[in-house]
């Protein structure tokens, strides 16, 4: 698939080298713009439908992280390209897809592009589609502790679970809600044999109830009852693994 990309690099020579490598070794990358500073990059990002941004860290009048902060809702992948390895942790915290060191290794560049291509291909396959889980039904039951015993619930009746400190709110498909004096991690472990995905630190969703995935850095899922739940970037790959 073709990926729309911009190059954000203040050094013209470095930008030219990267552009040449991409044109020669990564034919699925379509370079739609180049920027030498944060302000120029921000204009390109806001005016183009981008799949990936190749981003140098140090630039005049700001750096890569300033740019990402200004963008806000990031719906593209980011490949950092820098001569400095001490930004790696910050890049990881900014959910970078890949971290390339200068001078650029052609093999590493190809790996980075292949990795981003795989991510975007999966997202496009899911975008605006009604999703079909690999398993068509969820079997089994879960016991919910109560003051005078416990309640048995069919796992198929659970839409999603939401963390509430040391409690968990369990939302059922009959619009009822159960408050359980157990952590979300406890509920997740109890449902490990069923099709439930931890899409966020605060949410566990019944994969069978997902009807749509909305693209973004992490994106979001729409459940059959219309509920939209954000997906954290670190959980996206786990979620996508449930689908064909």
JSON list of C-alpha atoms in Angstrom, two decimals, residues 11-98:
[
{"chain": "A", "resi": 11, "resn": "UNK", "atom": "CA", "xyz": [19.47, 20.03, 7.58]},
{"chain": "A", "resi": 12, "resn": "UNK", "atom": "CA", "xyz": [18.94, 20.14, 3.83]},
{"chain": "A", "resi": 13, "resn": "UNK", "atom": "CA", "xyz": [21.67, 17.56, 3.12]},
{"chain": "A", "resi": 14, "resn": "UNK", "atom": "CA", "xyz": [20.24, 15.06, 5.60]},
{"chain": "A", "resi": 15, "resn": "UNK", "atom": "CA", "xyz": [16.77, 15.62, 4.20]},
{"chain": "A", "resi": 16, "resn": "UNK", "atom": "CA", "xyz": [18.02, 15.00, 0.66]},
{"chain": "A", "resi": 17, "resn": "UNK", "atom": "CA", "xyz": [19.76, 11.77, 1.69]},
{"chain": "A", "resi": 18, "resn": "UNK", "atom": "CA", "xyz": [16.64, 10.45, 3.41]},
{"chain": "A", "resi": 19, "resn": "UNK", "atom": "CA", "xyz": [14.47, 11.42, 0.45]},
{"chain": "A", "resi": 20, "resn": "UNK", "atom": "CA", "xyz": [16.84, 9.65, -1.94]},
{"chain": "A", "resi": 21, "resn": "UNK", "atom": "CA", "xyz": [16.87, 6.48, 0.18]},
{"chain": "A", "resi": 22, "resn": "UNK", "atom": "CA", "xyz": [13.08, 6.43, 0.41]},
{"chain": "A", "resi": 23, "resn": "UNK", "atom": "CA", "xyz": [12.61, 6.95, -3.31]},
{"chain": "A", "resi": 24, "resn": "UNK", "atom": "CA", "xyz": [15.13, 4.24, -4.11]},
{"chain": "A", "resi": 25, "resn": "UNK", "atom": "CA", "xyz": [14.45, 1.56, -1.49]},
{"chain": "A", "resi": 26, "resn": "UNK", "atom": "CA", "xyz": [10.93, 2.23, -0.22]},
{"chain": "A", "resi": 27, "resn": "UNK", "atom": "CA", "xyz": [8.72, 2.70, -3.28]},
{"chain": "A", "resi": 28, "resn": "UNK", "atom": "CA", "xyz": [5.48, 2.58, -1.29]},
{"chain": "A", "resi": 29, "resn": "UNK", "atom": "CA", "xyz": [6.39, 5.85, 0.46]},
{"chain": "A", "resi": 30, "resn": "UNK", "atom": "CA", "xyz": [4.87, 8.90, -1.23]},
{"chain": "A", "resi": 31, "resn": "UNK", "atom": "CA", "xyz": [6.57, 12.07, 0.02]},
{"chain": "A", "resi": 32, "resn": "UNK", "atom": "CA", "xyz": [3.94, 14.81, 0.00]},
{"chain": "A", "resi": 33, "resn": "UNK", "atom": "CA", "xyz": [5.99, 17.51, 1.71]},
{"chain": "A", "resi": 34, "resn": "UNK", "atom": "CA", "xyz": [9.15, 18.57, 3.48]},
{"chain": "A", "resi": 35, "resn": "UNK", "atom": "CA", "xyz": [9.70, 20.85, 6.46]},
{"chain": "A", "resi": 36, "resn": "UNK", "atom": "CA", "xyz": [12.74, 22.35, 8.10]},
{"chain": "A", "resi": 37, "resn": "UNK", "atom": "CA", "xyz": [11.14, 23.48, 11.37]},
{"chain": "A", "resi": 38, "resn": "UNK", "atom": "CA", "xyz": [8.19, 22.93, 13.69]},
{"chain": "A", "resi": 39, "resn": "UNK", "atom": "CA", "xyz": [5.93, 25.60, 12.18]},
{"chain": "A", "resi": 40, "resn": "UNK", "atom": "CA", "xyz": [6.36, 24.32, 8.62]},
{"chain": "A", "resi": 41, "resn": "UNK", "atom": "CA", "xyz": [5.77, 20.75, 9.78]},
{"chain": "A", "resi": 42, "resn": "UNK", "atom": "CA", "xyz": [2.60, 21.74, 11.63]},
{"chain": "A", "resi": 43, "resn": "UNK", "atom": "CA", "xyz": [1.14, 23.27, 8.46]},
{"chain": "A", "resi": 44, "resn": "UNK", "atom": "CA", "xyz": [1.91, 20.13, 6.45]},
{"chain": "A", "resi": 45, "resn": "UNK", "atom": "CA", "xyz": [0.41, 17.86, 9.09]},
{"chain": "A", "resi": 46, "resn": "UNK", "atom": "CA", "xyz": [-2.79, 19.88, 9.29]},
{"chain": "A", "resi": 47, "resn": "UNK", "atom": "CA", "xyz": [-3.21, 20.06, 5.52]},
{"chain": "A", "resi": 48, "resn": "UNK", "atom": "CA", "xyz": [-2.42, 16.49, 4.50]},
{"chain": "A", "resi": 49, "resn": "UNK", "atom": "CA", "xyz": [-3.82, 13.05, 5.19]},
{"chain": "A", "resi": 50, "resn": "UNK", "atom": "CA", "xyz": [-0.62, 11.45, 6.47]},
{"chain": "A", "resi": 51, "resn": "UNK", "atom": "CA", "xyz": [0.35, 7.90, 7.28]},
{"chain": "A", "resi": 52, "resn": "UNK", "atom": "CA", "xyz": [3.86, 8.52, 8.57]},
{"chain": "A", "resi": 53, "resn": "UNK", "atom": "CA", "xyz": [6.10, 11.41, 9.59]},
{"chain": "A", "resi": 54, "resn": "UNK", "atom": "CA", "xyz": [9.89, 11.08, 9.44]},
{"chain": "A", "resi": 55, "resn": "UNK", "atom": "CA", "xyz": [10.93, 13.34, 12.25]},
{"chain": "A", "resi": 56, "resn": "UNK", "atom": "CA", "xyz": [14.28, 14.76, 13.31]},
{"chain": "A", "resi": 57, "resn": "UNK", "atom": "CA", "xyz": [14.44, 15.60, 17.02]},
{"chain": "A", "resi": 58, "resn": "UNK", "atom": "CA", "xyz": [16.46, 18.81, 17.14]},
{"chain": "A", "resi": 59, "resn": "UNK", "atom": "CA", "xyz": [15.26, 21.71, 15.01]},
{"chain": "A", "resi": 60, "resn": "UNK", "atom": "CA", "xyz": [15.32, 25.51, 15.19]},
{"chain": "A", "resi": 61, "resn": "UNK", "atom": "CA", "xyz": [12.68, 27.08, 17.45]},
{"chain": "A", "resi": 62, "resn": "UNK", "atom": "CA", "xyz": [11.50, 23.82, 18.93]},
{"chain": "A", "resi": 63, "resn": "UNK", "atom": "CA", "xyz": [12.01, 20.08, 18.74]},
{"chain": "A", "resi": 64, "resn": "UNK", "atom": "CA", "xyz": [10.09, 16.96, 17.69]},
{"chain": "A", "resi": 65, "resn": "UNK", "atom": "CA", "xyz": [8.29, 16.66, 20.99]},
{"chain": "A", "resi": 66, "resn": "UNK", "atom": "CA", "xyz": [7.11, 20.29, 20.82]},
{"chain": "A", "resi": 67, "resn": "UNK", "atom": "CA", "xyz": [5.67, 19.50, 17.40]},
{"chain": "A", "resi": 68, "resn": "UNK", "atom": "CA", "xyz": [3.82, 16.39, 18.60]},
{"chain": "A", "resi": 69, "resn": "UNK", "atom": "CA", "xyz": [2.40, 18.34, 21.54]},
{"chain": "A", "resi": 70, "resn": "UNK", "atom": "CA", "xyz": [1.05, 20.98, 19.15]},
{"chain": "A", "resi": 71, "resn": "UNK", "atom": "CA", "xyz": [-0.48, 18.36, 16.86]},
{"chain": "A", "resi": 72, "resn": "UNK", "atom": "CA", "xyz": [-2.53, 16.93, 19.73]},
{"chain": "A", "resi": 73, "resn": "UNK", "atom": "CA", "xyz": [-4.60, 14.07, 18.31]},
{"chain": "A", "resi": 74, "resn": "UNK", "atom": "CA", "xyz": [-1.99, 12.10, 16.37]},
{"chain": "A", "resi": 75, "resn": "UNK", "atom": "CA", "xyz": [-3.40, 9.81, 13.68]},
{"chain": "A", "resi": 76, "resn": "UNK", "atom": "CA", "xyz": [-0.13, 9.02, 11.89]},
{"chain": "A", "resi": 77, "resn": "UNK", "atom": "CA", "xyz": [2.90, 6.87, 12.67]},
{"chain": "A", "resi": 78, "resn": "UNK", "atom": "CA", "xyz": [6.15, 8.54, 13.67]},
{"chain": "A", "resi": 79, "resn": "UNK", "atom": "CA", "xyz": [9.64, 7.44, 12.68]},
{"chain": "A", "resi": 80, "resn": "UNK", "atom": "CA", "xyz": [12.29, 9.40, 14.56]},
{"chain": "A", "resi": 81, "resn": "UNK", "atom": "CA", "xyz": [15.50, 10.06, 12.64]},
{"chain": "A", "resi": 82, "resn": "UNK", "atom": "CA", "xyz": [18.27, 11.49, 14.81]},
{"chain": "A", "resi": 83, "resn": "UNK", "atom": "CA", "xyz": [21.97, 11.45, 15.55]},
{"chain": "A", "resi": 84, "resn": "UNK", "atom": "CA", "xyz": [21.30, 11.28, 19.30]},
{"chain": "A", "resi": 85, "resn": "UNK", "atom": "CA", "xyz": [20.38, 8.07, 21.11]},
{"chain": "A", "resi": 86, "resn": "UNK", "atom": "CA", "xyz": [19.48, 9.80, 24.39]},
{"chain": "A", "resi": 87, "resn": "UNK", "atom": "CA", "xyz": [16.06, 10.77, 23.03]},
{"chain": "A", "resi": 88, "resn": "UNK", "atom": "CA", "xyz": [15.01, 7.13, 22.72]},
{"chain": "A", "resi": 89, "resn": "UNK", "atom": "CA", "xyz": [13.03, 7.01, 25.97]},
{"chain": "A", "resi": 90, "resn": "UNK", "atom": "CA", "xyz": [11.19, 10.24, 25.16]},
{"chain": "A", "resi": 91, "resn": "UNK", "atom": "CA", "xyz": [10.43, 8.88, 21.70]},
{"chain": "A", "resi": 92, "resn": "UNK", "atom": "CA", "xyz": [9.07, 5.68, 23.26]},
{"chain": "A", "resi": 93, "resn": "UNK", "atom": "CA", "xyz": [6.87, 7.73, 25.57]},
{"chain": "A", "resi": 94, "resn": "UNK", "atom": "CA", "xyz": [5.64, 9.63, 22.51]},
{"chain": "A", "resi": 95, "resn": "UNK", "atom": "CA", "xyz": [4.64, 6.27, 20.97]},
{"chain": "A", "resi": 96, "resn": "UNK", "atom": "CA", "xyz": [7.22, 6.40, 18.19]},
{"chain": "A", "resi": 97, "resn": "UNK", "atom": "CA", "xyz": [6.84, 3.57, 15.69]},
{"chain": "A", "resi": 98, "resn": "UNK", "atom": "CA", "xyz": [10.57, 3.39, 15.03]}
]
